[in-house]
Coordinates of C-alpha atoms in Angstrom, one line a residue:
Chain B
X982 CA 125.9 143.6 107.9
X983 CA 126.7 146.0 105.1
X984 CA 124.1 144.6 102.7
X985 CA 120.8 142.8 102.5
X986 CA 121.2 139.2 103.7
X987 CA 119.0 136.3 102.7
X988 CA 119.0 132.9 104.2
X989 CA 119.2 130.1 103.2
X990 CA 120.9 130.7 99.9
X991 CA 119.5 127.4 98.6
X992 CA 116.5 125.4 99.7
X993 CA 115.3 122.1 98.3
X994 CA 112.0 120.9 99.6
X995 CA 109.4 118.2 98.7
X996 CA 106.1 119.1 97.1
X997 CA 103.5 119.8 99.8
X998 CA 106.0 120.9 102.5
X999 CA 106.1 124.3 104.3
X1000 CA 109.1 126.6 103.8
X1001 CA 110.3 129.9 105.4
X1002 CA 112.7 132.2 103.7
X1003 CA 114.4 134.9 105.7
X1004 CA 115.5 138.5 104.8
X1005 CA 117.7 140.7 106.9
X1006 CA 117.5 144.2 105.4
X1007 CA 120.1 147.0 105.7
X1008 CA 120.0 148.5 109.2
X1009 CA 117.7 151.4 109.4
X1010 CA 115.8 150.7 106.1
X1011 CA 112.1 151.0 106.7
X1012 CA 111.0 149.7 103.4
X1013 CA 111.3 146.0 102.5
X1014 CA 110.3 144.2 99.3
X1015 CA 110.0 140.6 98.2
X1016 CA 110.3 139.7 94.5
X1017 CA 110.3 136.3 92.8
X1018 CA 112.5 135.6 89.8
X1019 CA 111.8 132.6 87.6
X1020 CA 114.6 131.2 85.3
X1021 CA 115.3 133.6 82.5
X1022 CA 112.9 136.2 83.6
X1023 CA 112.9 139.5 85.4
X1024 CA 111.9 139.8 89.0
X1025 CA 108.2 139.9 89.8
X1026 CA 106.9 142.0 92.7
X1027 CA 105.3 140.0 95.6
X1028 CA 104.9 142.3 98.6
X1029 CA 106.1 145.5 100.1
X1030 CA 106.4 146.4 103.8
X1031 CA 106.7 149.9 105.2
X1032 CA 107.8 149.3 108.8
X1033 CA 105.9 146.4 110.3
X1034 CA 102.9 146.6 108.0
X1035 CA 102.3 145.1 104.5
X1036 CA 101.6 148.2 102.5
X1037 CA 101.0 146.3 99.3
X1038 CA 100.6 142.5 99.0
X1039 CA 99.1 142.6 95.5
X1040 CA 101.8 140.4 94.0
X1041 CA 101.3 137.4 96.2
X1042 CA 100.1 134.7 93.8
X1043 CA 97.7 133.0 96.2
X1044 CA 96.9 132.3 99.9
X1045 CA 99.7 129.8 100.2
X1046 CA 102.1 132.7 100.3
X1047 CA 102.4 134.9 103.4
X1048 CA 105.0 137.3 104.7
X1049 CA 105.6 139.0 108.0
X1050 CA 107.9 141.6 109.5
X1051 CA 106.9 141.8 113.1
X1052 CA 109.5 144.2 114.4
X1053 CA 110.0 146.3 111.3
X1054 CA 113.4 144.7 110.5
X1055 CA 113.8 141.0 109.6
X1056 CA 111.1 139.6 107.3
X1057 CA 110.1 136.0 106.6
X1058 CA 108.3 134.8 103.5
X1059 CA 106.3 131.7 104.2
X1060 CA 105.0 129.3 101.6
X1061 CA 102.6 126.5 102.6
X1062 CA 101.9 123.3 100.6
X1063 CA 104.7 124.1 98.2
X1064 CA 104.2 123.2 94.5
X1065 CA 106.8 122.6 91.8
X1066 CA 105.7 125.8 90.2
X1067 CA 107.0 127.7 93.2
X1068 CA 110.5 126.9 92.3
X1069 CA 112.3 130.2 91.7
X1070 CA 114.8 132.6 93.2
X1071 CA 113.2 134.7 95.9
X1072 CA 114.8 138.2 96.2
X1073 CA 114.5 140.6 99.0
X1074 CA 115.3 144.3 98.7
X1075 CA 115.3 147.2 101.2
X1076 CA 115.4 151.0 101.0
X1077 CA 115.4 153.9 103.4
X1078 CA 111.7 154.3 102.7
X1079 CA 111.6 157.8 101.1
X1080 CA 110.7 158.2 97.5
X1081 CA 113.5 158.6 95.0
X1082 CA 115.9 156.4 97.0
X1083 CA 117.8 153.3 95.8
X1084 CA 116.5 149.8 96.7
X1085 CA 119.3 147.3 97.5
X1086 CA 118.8 143.7 96.6
X1087 CA 120.0 140.6 98.5
X1088 CA 121.6 137.7 96.7
X1089 CA 118.3 135.7 96.8
X1090 CA 117.2 132.3 98.0
X1091 CA 117.0 129.6 95.3
X1092 CA 114.0 127.5 96.1
X1093 CA 113.6 124.1 94.4
X1094 CA 110.5 122.1 95.0
X1095 CA 110.9 118.4 94.0
Chain K
X316 CA 99.1 147.2 85.3
X317 CA 102.4 148.2 83.9
X318 CA 104.0 146.1 81.1
X319 CA 107.7 146.4 80.4
X320 CA 109.2 144.9 77.3
X321 CA 113.0 144.6 76.7
X322 CA 115.1 143.9 73.7
X323 CA 117.2 142.1 72.7
X324 CA 117.2 139.1 74.9
X325 CA 120.9 138.4 74.1
X326 CA 123.6 140.7 72.9
X327 CA 127.1 139.8 72.0
X328 CA 129.7 142.6 71.3
X329 CA 133.4 142.8 70.8
X330 CA 135.4 144.4 73.6
X331 CA 135.5 148.2 73.0
X332 CA 132.3 148.3 71.0
X333 CA 129.1 149.9 72.3
X334 CA 126.0 148.1 73.5
X335 CA 122.4 149.3 73.4
X336 CA 119.5 147.8 75.2
X337 CA 116.0 149.1 74.6
X338 CA 112.8 149.0 76.7
X339 CA 109.2 150.1 76.3
X340 CA 106.6 150.6 79.0
X341 CA 102.8 150.9 78.9
X342 CA 101.8 153.0 81.9
X343 CA 102.3 156.7 81.1
X344 CA 102.1 157.4 84.9
X345 CA 105.4 155.6 85.5
X346 CA 108.0 158.1 86.3
X347 CA 111.1 156.3 87.6
X348 CA 113.2 154.0 85.4
X349 CA 116.2 152.1 86.9
X350 CA 118.6 149.7 85.2
X351 CA 120.0 146.8 87.1
X352 CA 123.0 144.5 86.4
X353 CA 122.8 141.0 87.6
X354 CA 125.7 138.7 87.7
X355 CA 125.4 134.9 88.1
X356 CA 124.3 133.9 91.6
X357 CA 123.9 137.5 92.8
X358 CA 121.0 139.9 93.3
X359 CA 120.4 142.8 90.9
X360 CA 122.5 145.8 91.4
X361 CA 121.5 149.3 90.4
X362 CA 123.8 150.8 87.8
X363 CA 121.9 153.9 86.7
X364 CA 118.4 155.4 86.9
X365 CA 116.4 158.2 85.3
X366 CA 113.4 160.1 86.3
X367 CA 110.7 161.4 84.1
X368 CA 111.7 165.0 84.3
X369 CA 115.1 164.2 82.6
X370 CA 115.7 163.1 79.0
X371 CA 119.2 161.7 79.4
X372 CA 121.6 160.9 82.1
X373 CA 125.2 159.8 81.9
X374 CA 127.7 158.2 84.3
X375 CA 131.1 157.5 82.9
X376 CA 130.6 154.7 80.2
X377 CA 126.9 154.3 80.9
X378 CA 124.1 156.5 79.7
X379 CA 120.3 156.2 79.7
X380 CA 117.8 158.0 77.5
X381 CA 114.1 158.4 78.1
X382 CA 111.4 159.3 75.6
X383 CA 108.2 159.8 77.6
X384 CA 106.1 160.6 74.6
X385 CA 107.0 157.3 73.0
X386 CA 107.2 155.5 76.3
X387 CA 110.6 154.0 75.7
X388 CA 114.0 154.2 77.3
X389 CA 117.4 152.8 76.5
X390 CA 120.7 151.9 78.1
X391 CA 123.9 152.7 76.3
X392 CA 127.3 151.2 77.3
X393 CA 130.3 152.5 75.5
X394 CA 133.8 151.0 75.4
X395 CA 132.5 147.7 76.7
X396 CA 134.8 145.5 78.8
X397 CA 134.6 141.8 79.6
X398 CA 133.5 142.6 83.1
X399 CA 130.4 144.2 81.7
X400 CA 129.2 140.7 80.8
X401 CA 126.0 140.1 82.8
X402 CA 122.3 140.1 82.6
X403 CA 120.8 143.6 82.4
X404 CA 117.2 144.5 83.5
X405 CA 115.2 147.6 82.9
X406 CA 112.4 148.5 85.1
X407 CA 109.6 151.0 85.5
X408 CA 108.6 152.4 88.9
X409 CA 105.2 152.4 90.3
X410 CA 103.7 155.9 90.5
X411 CA 102.8 155.5 94.2
X412 CA 105.9 153.6 95.2
X413 CA 109.1 154.1 93.4
X414 CA 110.6 150.8 94.6
X415 CA 107.7 148.7 93.4
X416 CA 109.2 147.8 90.0
X417 CA 107.9 146.2 86.9
X418 CA 110.9 144.5 85.3
X419 CA 111.7 143.7 81.7
X420 CA 112.7 140.1 80.9
X421 CA 116.4 140.9 80.8
X422 CA 119.3 141.1 78.3
X423 CA 122.2 138.8 78.5
X424 CA 125.2 140.8 77.4
X425 CA 128.4 139.0 76.4
X426 CA 131.5 141.1 75.8
X427 CA 134.1 139.1 73.9
X428 CA 137.7 139.9 74.6

């Protein structure tokens, strides 16, 4: 597609369940980022991929969060044993991978843990 | 790490007036400062950016200024229109990775017709 696509757009899950959030970046973009946006706040960095490898995962809040990008394109953010505090909009962005290039954001996945 | 503060949190202006949003940052090594517009239910969209070797940049009705000494930067929107109503975020770019951003908390701009 023309832009970054995230699925699902909305996800409601019960506390303690496992969820997967998917990101399809713009074709050819080697860099991919996950951010988390809580209500009324700016996005917070979670993890950055360059190709298939996680170049920087310093923003992942704890070991319940994990992300993969096995073929250097689609990425999946995985959250185990979800907690109500995980409720937020999870944003994905991609860029061509060189410095000084624009990052394009998807519309986000709104995760609600009940 | 970097800390970005943004003011005001809400801003209401009359159509045709100017709007100014201000941000400060803490890490003097940051050298890339984008501004994003986010409409309800959508992801942030880049509207303008500035790099540390430039003090001002303008694109039609939008301008950004940067004062590296004081570590603050501002967004200026002139001749505001109702479609400018949205949440605006400033961000500071990581020195090693320009797309690892530290975002401000956002400014909700309301342009009254």
